[in-house]
Tab-separated table of C-alpha atoms and ligand atoms in Angstrom:
chain	number	residue	atom	x	y	z
A	1	MET	CA	-15.173	-25.164	-44.594
A	2	SER	CA	-15.026	-25.483	-40.811
A	3	PHE	CA	-11.795	-24.874	-38.908
A	4	PHE	CA	-13.215	-26.221	-35.657
A	5	PRO	CA	-15.399	-29.145	-36.804
A	6	ASP	CA	-15.226	-30.871	-33.404
A	7	VAL	CA	-16.543	-27.956	-31.399
A	8	GLU	CA	-20.245	-27.164	-31.091
A	9	PRO	CA	-21.411	-23.656	-30.150
A	10	ILE	CA	-20.652	-23.222	-26.437
A	11	ARG	CA	-23.667	-23.338	-24.157
A	12	PHE	CA	-24.378	-22.368	-20.579
A	13	GLY	CA	-24.599	-25.512	-18.458
A	14	GLY	CA	-24.662	-24.093	-14.920
A	15	PRO	CA	-22.148	-24.517	-12.068
A	16	GLU	CA	-22.566	-28.305	-12.004
A	17	ALA	CA	-22.044	-28.854	-15.735
A	18	SER	CA	-19.613	-31.687	-16.390
A	19	ASP	CA	-18.884	-30.773	-20.021
A	20	PRO	CA	-15.502	-28.969	-19.900
A	21	LEU	CA	-16.615	-26.836	-22.832
A	22	ALA	CA	-19.815	-25.577	-21.213
A	23	PHE	CA	-20.018	-22.218	-19.468
A	24	ARG	CA	-20.610	-22.677	-15.785
A	25	PHE	CA	-21.073	-19.008	-14.862
A	26	TYR	CA	-21.327	-17.008	-18.078
A	27	ASP	CA	-25.065	-17.082	-18.635
A	28	ALA	CA	-25.198	-14.305	-21.231
A	29	ASP	CA	-28.876	-13.414	-20.737
A	30	ARG	CA	-28.839	-13.393	-16.943
A	31	VAL	CA	-29.594	-9.937	-15.563
A	32	VAL	CA	-27.373	-8.582	-12.806
A	33	LEU	CA	-27.653	-5.008	-11.504
A	34	GLY	CA	-29.989	-4.075	-14.333
A	35	ARG	CA	-27.911	-5.400	-17.232
A	36	THR	CA	-27.351	-8.781	-18.834
A	37	LEU	CA	-24.012	-10.484	-18.365
A	38	ARG	CA	-23.472	-9.994	-22.102
A	39	GLU	CA	-23.870	-6.238	-21.684
A	40	HIS	CA	-21.648	-6.057	-18.597
A	41	THR	CA	-18.816	-8.081	-20.062
A	42	ARG	CA	-18.713	-7.251	-23.795
A	43	PHE	CA	-16.119	-9.992	-24.357
A	44	ALA	CA	-13.700	-9.652	-27.252
A	45	VAL	CA	-11.392	-12.186	-28.904
A	46	CYS	CA	-8.099	-10.815	-30.182
A	47	PHE	CA	-6.685	-11.600	-33.596
A	48	TRP	CA	-2.973	-11.451	-32.809
A	49	HIS	CA	-2.414	-14.090	-30.140
A	50	THR	CA	-5.367	-16.274	-31.054
A	51	PHE	CA	-5.048	-16.412	-34.832
A	52	CYS	CA	-1.595	-15.084	-35.786
A	53	TRP	CA	0.815	-16.319	-33.140
A	54	PRO	CA	2.117	-19.821	-33.983
A	55	GLY	CA	3.301	-20.741	-30.463
A	56	SER	CA	6.876	-19.533	-30.882
A	57	ASP	CA	8.978	-18.042	-28.099
A	58	VAL	CA	12.480	-16.540	-27.943
A	59	PHE	CA	13.954	-20.034	-27.581
A	60	GLY	CA	11.956	-21.984	-30.095
A	61	ALA	CA	9.763	-22.216	-33.163
A	62	GLY	CA	5.989	-22.286	-33.334
A	63	THR	CA	4.330	-25.387	-31.918
A	64	PHE	CA	0.842	-24.905	-33.342
A	65	GLU	CA	-0.284	-26.288	-36.668
A	66	ARG	CA	-3.154	-24.103	-37.746
A	67	ALA	CA	-5.000	-24.771	-40.970
A	68	TRP	CA	-5.525	-21.026	-41.465
A	69	LEU	CA	-1.801	-20.255	-41.160
A	70	ALA	CA	-0.699	-22.847	-43.711
A	71	GLU	CA	-1.823	-20.964	-46.838
A	72	PRO	CA	1.223	-19.441	-48.622
A	73	ASP	CA	-0.708	-16.872	-50.702
A	74	ALA	CA	-0.997	-13.612	-48.700
A	75	VAL	CA	-4.567	-12.719	-49.648
A	76	LYS	CA	-5.923	-16.251	-49.385
A	77	GLY	CA	-4.092	-16.702	-46.087
A	78	ALA	CA	-5.610	-13.503	-44.717
A	79	GLU	CA	-9.075	-14.639	-45.784
A	80	ARG	CA	-8.728	-18.037	-44.156
A	81	LYS	CA	-7.562	-16.480	-40.941
A	82	ILE	CA	-10.569	-14.166	-40.940
A	83	ASP	CA	-12.954	-17.076	-41.611
A	84	ALA	CA	-11.387	-19.107	-38.783
A	85	ALA	CA	-11.621	-16.131	-36.430
A	86	PHE	CA	-15.311	-15.512	-37.044
A	87	GLU	CA	-16.101	-19.216	-36.661
A	88	LEU	CA	-14.397	-19.344	-33.264
A	89	ILE	CA	-15.887	-16.052	-32.049
A	90	ALA	CA	-19.398	-17.087	-33.110
A	91	LYS	CA	-19.084	-20.514	-31.470
A	92	LEU	CA	-17.942	-18.865	-28.250
A	93	GLY	CA	-20.838	-16.433	-28.392
A	94	ALA	CA	-18.435	-13.539	-27.839
A	95	PRO	CA	-19.918	-10.286	-29.124
A	96	PHE	CA	-16.657	-8.569	-30.201
A	97	PHE	CA	-13.173	-8.885	-31.647
A	98	CYS	CA	-10.024	-6.704	-31.605
A	99	PHE	CA	-7.282	-6.409	-34.216
A	100	HIS	CA	-4.048	-4.698	-35.215
A	101	ASP	CA	-3.850	-3.611	-38.860
A	102	ARG	CA	-0.986	-6.081	-39.417
A	103	ASP	CA	-2.865	-9.029	-37.856
A	104	VAL	CA	-5.483	-9.183	-40.574
A	105	ALA	CA	-3.262	-8.205	-43.515
A	106	PRO	CA	0.514	-8.523	-43.715
A	107	GLU	CA	2.712	-5.497	-44.322
A	108	CYS	CA	3.627	-4.995	-48.019
A	109	ALA	CA	6.611	-3.362	-49.747
A	110	THR	CA	5.094	0.131	-49.565
A	111	LEU	CA	2.611	1.807	-47.249
A	112	ARG	CA	0.322	2.430	-50.207
A	113	GLU	CA	0.178	-1.324	-50.910
A	114	SER	CA	-0.263	-2.148	-47.221
A	115	HIS	CA	-3.250	0.202	-47.073
A	116	ALA	CA	-4.771	-1.336	-50.190
A	117	LEU	CA	-4.393	-4.905	-48.922
A	118	LEU	CA	-5.827	-3.995	-45.524
A	119	ASP	CA	-8.847	-2.353	-47.132
A	120	ARG	CA	-9.377	-5.363	-49.319
A	121	VAL	CA	-9.346	-7.958	-46.535
A	122	LEU	CA	-11.445	-5.736	-44.274
A	123	GLU	CA	-14.243	-6.131	-46.804
A	124	ARG	CA	-14.340	-9.787	-45.812
A	125	VAL	CA	-14.303	-8.831	-42.137
A	126	GLU	CA	-17.228	-6.483	-42.757
A	127	LYS	CA	-19.238	-9.249	-44.448
A	128	HIS	CA	-18.662	-11.558	-41.485
A	129	MET	CA	-19.661	-8.804	-39.091
A	130	GLN	CA	-22.896	-8.169	-40.945
A	131	LYS	CA	-23.752	-11.854	-41.107
A	132	SER	CA	-22.915	-12.706	-37.509
A	133	GLY	CA	-23.680	-9.477	-35.653
A	134	ILE	CA	-20.198	-9.614	-34.114
A	135	GLY	CA	-18.817	-6.111	-33.502
A	136	LEU	CA	-15.415	-4.493	-33.259
A	137	LEU	CA	-14.433	-3.566	-29.682
A	138	TRP	CA	-11.281	-1.818	-30.883
A	139	GLY	CA	-8.765	-1.544	-33.640
A	140	THR	CA	-5.128	-0.544	-33.295
A	141	ALA	CA	-2.082	-0.006	-35.478
A	142	ASN	CA	0.988	-2.150	-34.961
A	143	LEU	CA	3.680	0.470	-34.330
A	144	PHE	CA	6.191	-1.907	-32.785
A	145	GLY	CA	6.821	-4.942	-35.019
A	146	HIS	CA	8.639	-3.462	-38.023
A	147	PRO	CA	12.359	-2.568	-37.664
A	148	ARG	CA	11.581	1.080	-38.572
A	149	TYR	CA	9.965	1.378	-35.144
A	150	ALA	CA	12.883	-0.054	-33.150
A	151	ALA	CA	13.601	3.394	-31.677
A	152	GLY	CA	9.928	4.238	-31.209
A	153	ALA	CA	7.105	5.501	-33.402
A	154	ALA	CA	5.980	8.919	-32.118
A	155	THR	CA	9.057	9.131	-29.871
A	156	ASN	CA	11.539	8.236	-32.616
A	157	PRO	CA	14.532	10.561	-33.042
A	158	ASP	CA	13.664	10.693	-36.769
A	159	PRO	CA	10.568	12.748	-37.688
A	160	GLU	CA	10.156	10.644	-40.852
A	161	VAL	CA	9.286	7.701	-38.605
A	162	PHE	CA	6.795	9.904	-36.727
A	163	ALA	CA	5.212	10.751	-40.078
A	164	TYR	CA	5.078	7.093	-41.130
A	165	ALA	CA	3.410	6.123	-37.837
A	166	ALA	CA	0.944	9.000	-38.250
A	167	ALA	CA	0.024	7.761	-41.731
A	168	GLN	CA	-0.469	4.245	-40.400
A	169	VAL	CA	-2.639	5.345	-37.469
A	170	LYS	CA	-4.702	7.630	-39.712
A	171	HIS	CA	-5.527	4.695	-41.951
A	172	CYS	CA	-6.217	2.276	-39.109
A	173	LEU	CA	-8.394	4.781	-37.235
A	174	GLU	CA	-10.418	5.319	-40.401
A	175	ALA	CA	-10.750	1.551	-40.891
A	176	THR	CA	-11.889	1.169	-37.273
A	177	HIS	CA	-14.451	3.908	-37.869
A	178	ARG	CA	-15.680	2.188	-41.046
A	179	LEU	CA	-16.183	-1.076	-39.139
A	180	GLY	CA	-18.144	0.730	-36.417
A	181	GLY	CA	-15.462	0.144	-33.778
A	182	ALA	CA	-16.413	1.105	-30.229
A	183	ASN	CA	-12.863	2.224	-29.352
A	184	TYR	CA	-9.426	2.799	-30.810
A	185	VAL	CA	-6.340	1.742	-28.805
A	186	LEU	CA	-2.816	3.128	-28.678
A	187	TRP	CA	-0.304	0.929	-26.940
A	188	GLY	CA	3.159	2.488	-26.898
A	189	GLY	CA	5.271	-0.646	-26.919
A	190	ARG	CA	8.299	1.129	-28.380
A	191	GLU	CA	7.493	4.529	-26.870
A	192	GLY	CA	10.168	4.457	-24.221
A	193	TYR	CA	13.892	3.889	-24.034
A	194	ASP	CA	16.546	1.263	-23.450
A	195	THR	CA	19.247	3.685	-22.264
A	196	LEU	CA	19.220	7.325	-21.206
A	197	LEU	CA	22.657	7.647	-22.804
A	198	ASN	CA	21.023	8.144	-26.204
A	199	THR	CA	17.637	9.472	-25.071
A	200	ASP	CA	16.251	12.977	-24.603
A	201	LEU	CA	13.256	12.240	-22.427
A	202	ARG	CA	11.773	15.759	-22.526
A	203	ARG	CA	11.850	15.896	-26.311
A	204	GLU	CA	10.288	12.458	-26.670
A	205	ALA	CA	7.446	13.381	-24.326
A	206	ASP	CA	6.655	16.453	-26.450
A	207	GLN	CA	6.671	14.303	-29.587
A	208	MET	CA	4.261	11.833	-28.025
A	209	GLY	CA	2.019	14.643	-26.778
A	210	ARG	CA	1.884	16.028	-30.314
A	211	PHE	CA	1.130	12.602	-31.783
A	212	LEU	CA	-1.753	11.951	-29.411
A	213	ALA	CA	-3.157	15.424	-30.084
A	214	LEU	CA	-3.058	14.729	-33.848
A	215	VAL	CA	-4.904	11.435	-33.387
A	216	ALA	CA	-7.606	13.119	-31.286
A	217	GLU	CA	-7.926	15.894	-33.870
A	218	HIS	CA	-8.359	13.360	-36.666
A	219	LYS	CA	-10.895	11.398	-34.669
A	220	HIS	CA	-13.086	14.508	-34.525
A	221	ARG	CA	-12.422	15.397	-38.153
A	222	ILE	CA	-13.733	12.042	-39.396
A	223	GLY	CA	-16.565	11.917	-36.839
A	224	PHE	CA	-15.424	8.759	-35.094
A	225	GLY	CA	-17.707	8.488	-32.065
A	226	GLY	CA	-15.712	5.779	-30.263
A	227	THR	CA	-13.300	6.298	-27.398
A	228	LEU	CA	-9.550	6.714	-27.797
A	229	LEU	CA	-7.738	4.503	-25.308
A	230	ILE	CA	-4.143	4.381	-24.112
A	231	GLU	CA	-2.920	1.058	-22.751
A	232	PRO	CA	-0.371	1.572	-19.947
A	233	LYS	CA	2.535	-0.837	-19.554
A	234	PRO	CA	5.735	-0.210	-17.571
A	235	PHE	CA	8.289	-2.027	-19.734
A	236	GLU	CA	8.748	-4.760	-22.344
A	237	PRO	CA	9.733	-4.392	-25.102
A	238	THR	CA	11.618	-1.264	-23.990
A	239	LYS	CA	13.335	-1.075	-20.608
A	240	HIS	CA	11.195	1.892	-19.608
A	241	GLN	CA	7.920	2.807	-21.260
A	242	TYR	CA	6.474	6.306	-20.933
A	243	ASP	CA	2.924	4.955	-20.398
A	244	PHE	CA	4.166	3.228	-17.233
A	245	ASP	CA	0.845	2.908	-15.390
A	246	ALA	CA	-2.526	4.599	-15.060
A	247	ALA	CA	-1.141	7.425	-12.903
A	248	ALA	CA	1.771	8.130	-15.258
A	249	VAL	CA	-0.564	8.280	-18.268
A	250	HIS	CA	-2.965	10.513	-16.347
A	251	ALA	CA	-0.172	12.974	-15.557
A	252	PHE	CA	1.003	12.847	-19.171
A	253	LEU	CA	-2.469	13.545	-20.535
A	254	GLN	CA	-2.900	16.474	-18.153
A	255	ASN	CA	0.503	17.874	-19.172
A	256	TYR	CA	-0.595	17.994	-22.794
A	257	GLY	CA	-4.226	18.991	-22.198
A	258	LEU	CA	-5.530	15.654	-23.473
A	259	GLU	CA	-7.272	14.305	-20.370
A	260	ARG	CA	-10.693	14.663	-21.952
A	261	GLU	CA	-9.696	12.986	-25.220
A	262	TYR	CA	-8.345	9.677	-23.918
A	263	LYS	CA	-9.323	6.953	-21.493
A	264	LEU	CA	-7.377	3.865	-20.439
A	265	ASN	CA	-7.284	0.260	-21.525
A	266	ILE	CA	-6.114	-1.485	-18.349
A	267	GLU	CA	-4.379	-4.852	-18.789
A	268	VAL	CA	-4.216	-7.208	-15.814
A	269	ASN	CA	-0.603	-8.225	-16.265
A	270	HIS	CA	0.598	-4.738	-17.097
A	271	ALA	CA	-0.672	-3.771	-13.642
A	272	THR	CA	1.270	-6.687	-12.132
A	273	LEU	CA	4.430	-5.690	-13.997
A	274	ALA	CA	4.064	-2.117	-12.730
A	275	GLY	CA	3.979	-3.469	-9.167
A	276	HIS	CA	0.253	-2.849	-8.687
A	277	ASP	CA	-2.801	-4.974	-8.098
A	278	PHE	CA	-5.108	-5.042	-11.112
A	279	ALA	CA	-7.830	-3.574	-8.877
A	280	HIS	CA	-5.550	-0.646	-8.033
A	281	GLU	CA	-5.195	0.357	-11.673
A	282	LEU	CA	-8.956	0.126	-12.137
A	283	ALA	CA	-9.608	2.127	-8.966
A	284	TYR	CA	-7.162	4.834	-10.057
A	285	ALA	CA	-8.673	5.011	-13.530
A	286	ALA	CA	-12.225	5.126	-12.171
A	287	ALA	CA	-11.345	7.792	-9.582
A	288	ASN	CA	-10.035	10.021	-12.365
A	289	GLY	CA	-12.715	9.430	-14.985
A	290	LEU	CA	-10.375	7.357	-17.151
A	291	LEU	CA	-11.943	3.913	-17.003
A	292	GLY	CA	-12.174	2.760	-20.600
A	293	SER	CA	-11.669	-0.923	-21.329
A	294	VAL	CA	-9.815	-3.989	-20.079
A	295	ASP	CA	-7.298	-6.459	-21.494
A	296	ALA	CA	-8.117	-9.485	-19.380
A	297	ASN	CA	-4.862	-11.445	-19.639
A	298	ARG	CA	-2.884	-12.055	-16.470
A	299	GLY	CA	0.773	-12.709	-15.773
A	300	ASP	CA	2.572	-15.114	-13.514
A	301	PRO	CA	3.562	-13.681	-10.139
A	302	ARG	CA	7.042	-15.201	-10.413
A	303	LEU	CA	7.781	-14.334	-14.032
A	304	GLY	CA	8.630	-10.724	-14.713
A	305	TRP	CA	7.356	-10.560	-18.254
A	306	ASP	CA	4.090	-10.428	-20.143
A	307	THR	CA	3.056	-14.092	-20.093
A	308	ASP	CA	-0.426	-13.170	-21.378
A	309	GLN	CA	-2.293	-15.999	-19.656
A	310	PHE	CA	-6.035	-16.416	-19.687
A	311	PRO	CA	-7.868	-15.301	-16.522
A	312	ASP	CA	-8.554	-18.017	-13.944
A	313	ASP	CA	-8.908	-16.312	-10.565
A	314	PRO	CA	-12.510	-15.382	-9.686
A	315	ARG	CA	-11.425	-13.625	-6.493
A	316	GLU	CA	-9.115	-11.280	-8.374
A	317	TRP	CA	-12.005	-10.603	-10.730
A	318	ALA	CA	-14.469	-10.023	-7.897
A	319	LEU	CA	-12.146	-7.331	-6.525
A	320	ALA	CA	-11.748	-5.899	-10.029
A	321	TRP	CA	-15.504	-5.821	-10.592
A	322	LEU	CA	-16.041	-3.994	-7.299
A	323	GLU	CA	-13.931	-1.153	-8.665
A	324	ILE	CA	-15.541	-1.265	-12.111
A	325	LEU	CA	-19.080	-1.299	-10.705
A	326	ARG	CA	-18.342	1.430	-8.167
A	327	GLY	CA	-16.850	3.414	-11.053
A	328	GLY	CA	-20.102	3.103	-13.012
A	329	GLY	CA	-18.962	0.444	-15.527
A	330	LEU	CA	-16.803	0.601	-18.600
A	331	HIS	CA	-18.952	2.886	-20.810
A	332	GLY	CA	-18.365	1.361	-24.214
A	333	GLY	CA	-15.328	-0.683	-23.232
A	334	GLY	CA	-15.243	-4.431	-22.780
A	335	PHE	CA	-13.024	-7.334	-21.824
A	336	ASN	CA	-10.534	-8.333	-24.471
A	337	PHE	CA	-8.631	-11.604	-24.261
A	338	ASP	CA	-5.204	-10.317	-25.251
A	339	ALA	CA	-4.108	-13.769	-24.084
A	340	LYS	CA	-1.998	-16.651	-25.333
A	341	LEU	CA	-2.244	-20.378	-24.933
A	342	ARG	CA	0.774	-22.087	-23.392
A	343	ARG	CA	3.077	-23.498	-26.093
A	344	GLN	CA	2.188	-27.079	-25.194
A	345	SER	CA	-1.528	-26.460	-25.705
A	346	VAL	CA	-1.199	-27.375	-29.353
A	347	ASP	CA	-4.773	-28.280	-30.271
A	348	ALA	CA	-7.163	-25.778	-31.802
A	349	THR	CA	-9.677	-26.972	-29.163
A	350	ASP	CA	-7.388	-25.495	-26.514
A	351	LEU	CA	-8.392	-22.076	-27.826
A	352	PHE	CA	-11.943	-22.865	-26.720
A	353	HIS	CA	-10.940	-24.207	-23.305
A	354	ALA	CA	-8.944	-21.038	-22.747
A	355	HIS	CA	-11.677	-18.583	-23.710
A	356	VAL	CA	-14.459	-20.509	-21.972
A	357	GLY	CA	-12.449	-20.560	-18.740
A	358	GLY	CA	-11.583	-16.887	-19.063
A	359	MET	CA	-15.166	-15.818	-19.709
A	360	ASP	CA	-16.327	-17.928	-16.779
A	361	ALA	CA	-13.727	-16.518	-14.370
A	362	ILE	CA	-14.758	-12.962	-15.251
A	363	ALA	CA	-18.475	-13.755	-15.061
A	364	ARG	CA	-18.006	-15.500	-11.733
A	365	GLY	CA	-16.147	-12.454	-10.415
A	366	LEU	CA	-19.053	-10.249	-11.498
A	367	LEU	CA	-21.586	-12.459	-9.715
A	368	ALA	CA	-19.444	-12.403	-6.567
A	369	ALA	CA	-19.077	-8.623	-6.716
A	370	GLU	CA	-22.805	-8.215	-7.143
A	371	ALA	CA	-23.375	-10.436	-4.102
A	372	ILE	CA	-20.882	-8.393	-2.061
A	373	LEU	CA	-22.546	-5.133	-3.089
A	374	SER	CA	-26.049	-6.340	-2.372
A	375	ASP	CA	-24.919	-7.789	0.968
A	376	GLY	CA	-23.949	-4.200	1.716
A	377	ARG	CA	-21.632	-4.780	4.672
A	378	LEU	CA	-18.420	-3.943	2.788
A	379	GLU	CA	-19.872	-0.742	1.315
A	380	ARG	CA	-21.299	0.285	4.685
A	381	PHE	CA	-17.964	-0.283	6.384
A	382	ARG	CA	-16.187	1.889	3.843
A	383	GLU	CA	-18.743	4.653	4.182
A	384	GLU	CA	-18.667	4.637	7.956
A	385	ARG	CA	-14.878	4.700	7.939
A	386	TYR	CA	-14.944	8.164	6.383
A	387	LEU	CA	-17.998	9.467	8.214
A	388	GLY	CA	-16.020	12.248	9.919
A	389	TRP	CA	-15.591	13.886	6.544
A	390	GLU	CA	-19.351	14.287	6.252
A	391	HIS	CA	-19.508	16.264	9.494
A	392	GLU	CA	-18.605	19.851	10.189
A	393	LEU	CA	-14.834	19.611	10.612
A	394	GLY	CA	-14.317	17.400	7.556
A	395	ARG	CA	-16.534	19.546	5.339
A	396	GLU	CA	-14.859	22.760	6.410
A	397	ILE	CA	-11.386	21.345	5.728
A	398	LEU	CA	-12.301	20.122	2.269
A	399	SER	CA	-14.137	23.246	1.234
A	400	GLY	CA	-11.068	25.304	2.080
A	401	ARG	CA	-12.649	27.176	4.992
A	402	LYS	CA	-9.972	26.101	7.486
A	403	SER	CA	-6.384	27.368	7.463
A	404	LEU	CA	-3.473	25.610	9.120
A	405	GLU	CA	-3.818	28.158	11.880
A	406	ASP	CA	-7.519	27.330	12.395
A	407	LEU	CA	-6.719	23.626	12.573
A	408	ALA	CA	-3.905	24.168	15.040
A	409	GLY	CA	-6.284	26.252	17.148
A	410	HIS	CA	-8.964	23.539	16.934
A	411	VAL	CA	-6.613	20.877	18.292
A	412	LEU	CA	-4.805	22.998	20.876
A	413	ALA	CA	-7.936	24.630	22.324
A	414	ASN	CA	-9.361	21.311	23.433
A	415	ASP	CA	-6.144	19.259	23.744
A	416	LEU	CA	-7.571	16.758	21.257
A	417	GLU	CA	-5.971	13.354	20.730
A	418	PRO	CA	-7.633	11.324	17.940
A	419	GLN	CA	-8.300	7.700	18.829
A	420	PRO	CA	-7.020	4.919	16.504
A	421	VAL	CA	-9.820	2.927	14.865
A	422	SER	CA	-9.386	-0.612	13.535
A	423	GLY	CA	-9.182	-0.929	9.748
A	424	ARG	CA	-10.589	-4.488	10.168
A	425	GLN	CA	-8.644	-5.801	7.188
A	426	GLU	CA	-8.879	-9.454	8.235
A	427	MET	CA	-12.585	-9.180	8.949
A	428	LEU	CA	-13.136	-7.660	5.515
A	429	GLU	CA	-11.018	-10.339	3.827
A	430	ASN	CA	-13.141	-12.960	5.563
A	431	LEU	CA	-16.265	-11.189	4.388
A	432	VAL	CA	-15.049	-11.235	0.766
A	433	SER	CA	-14.203	-14.942	1.147
A	434	ARG	CA	-17.850	-15.689	1.842
A	435	PHE	CA	-18.597	-14.694	-1.734
A	436	THR	CA	-15.577	-15.902	-3.702
B	1	XLS	C1	1.281	-5.781	-25.269
B	1	XLS	C2	-0.042	-5.200	-25.392
B	1	XLS	C3	-0.656	-5.277	-26.784
B	1	XLS	C4	-1.794	-4.303	-26.911
B	1	XLS	C5	-2.210	-4.024	-28.322
B	1	XLS	O1	1.777	-6.065	-24.196
B	1	XLS	O2	-0.865	-5.798	-24.441
B	1	XLS	O3	-1.020	-6.581	-27.081
B	1	XLS	O4	-2.911	-4.753	-26.212
B	1	XLS	O5	-1.206	-3.497	-29.100
B	2	NI	NI1	-2.928	-5.574	-24.316
B	3	NI	NI1	0.332	-6.992	-22.802
């Protein structure tokens, strides 16, 4: 049975293609900077928004009628959803998917039953993976949906909740390992607080540090070779989340000696919500060896919540790619569409329009970034701007051979007054505009 009978496998048609369901920029086999676009992008489709979410919001019911959501029997329903997912992913030509444990199998009355159901439906996932060659970019446990997690999972005031979350992550990490997942993600949606009146911040940080250490320990115990990723987000659902942004997570990891165990999954709109450009979060992660993977969904600059829209701005992506490429790439990460349709986009075909546009925007950004790098003027400008640091004074300062006294002497002896140099921001913006 086909869930998308009207959609043919998506093909590359080139920039002039008139078919709205043809790729215009994502030419998977095209080689750029020594790798195919497929290898650079490692696109992933997510289960939760694409196959589980019915189009509901806080004001209204679901607007989507999905054949795979209509089945009342839990196991049959899970199987249909999985079949629909692999049909869409294969037709898109995306190489990966991502899932939460509770996306593919609903939660049962006991954890034991939930584990058993998950294992059972994952057998179907495994069969699809073998048949199609589609891989798992990352798995994750849903530690935020159930009421038991309202006050947090690892940061809950009740250690029994910590234990429950640990049991859930153990199982999901093992399932991810069994499916050959490239990464495992922890997003701390409830790891934060709504009011300091009832919150002991120091204690909660120690709990979370312990939790993350346990997960890393288990990863090594079972021989999972993938990367553990933390996904920063400043708020929503809680008022303040501990994994606020890349810098906050970096400091946290260092505090608990975990900086070599985890990397980051940077989400475009989480950067926006934290008051940063997406490129800033990538640059920070790359500068600190934490670049892991990307959730490609954007927000709306005027809406202060996680609107989870599909990417559409090639310039934003060109700037993002500059940071990713300068940082040496994602090393086993990829680009996951943790993105939702708008509620009025009720047709299943809209799922294809959304992903095709998103893949194209990201591919177009990559091509632009490659053109900017091979043009060389931007990179040269940046290098020349710091040239002083390559000469004697700069080197001696950085290597620690100059004291404050030496530097004072250096300036006073010759009455030196440094001359301002233009940062040429407008010229550089114009240069980028030639390529985007
Ligand atoms: C929510 C997060 C979530 C994670 C996975 O804002 O983006 O979807 O990616 O739990
Ligand atoms: Ni996300
Ligand atoms: Ni998000």
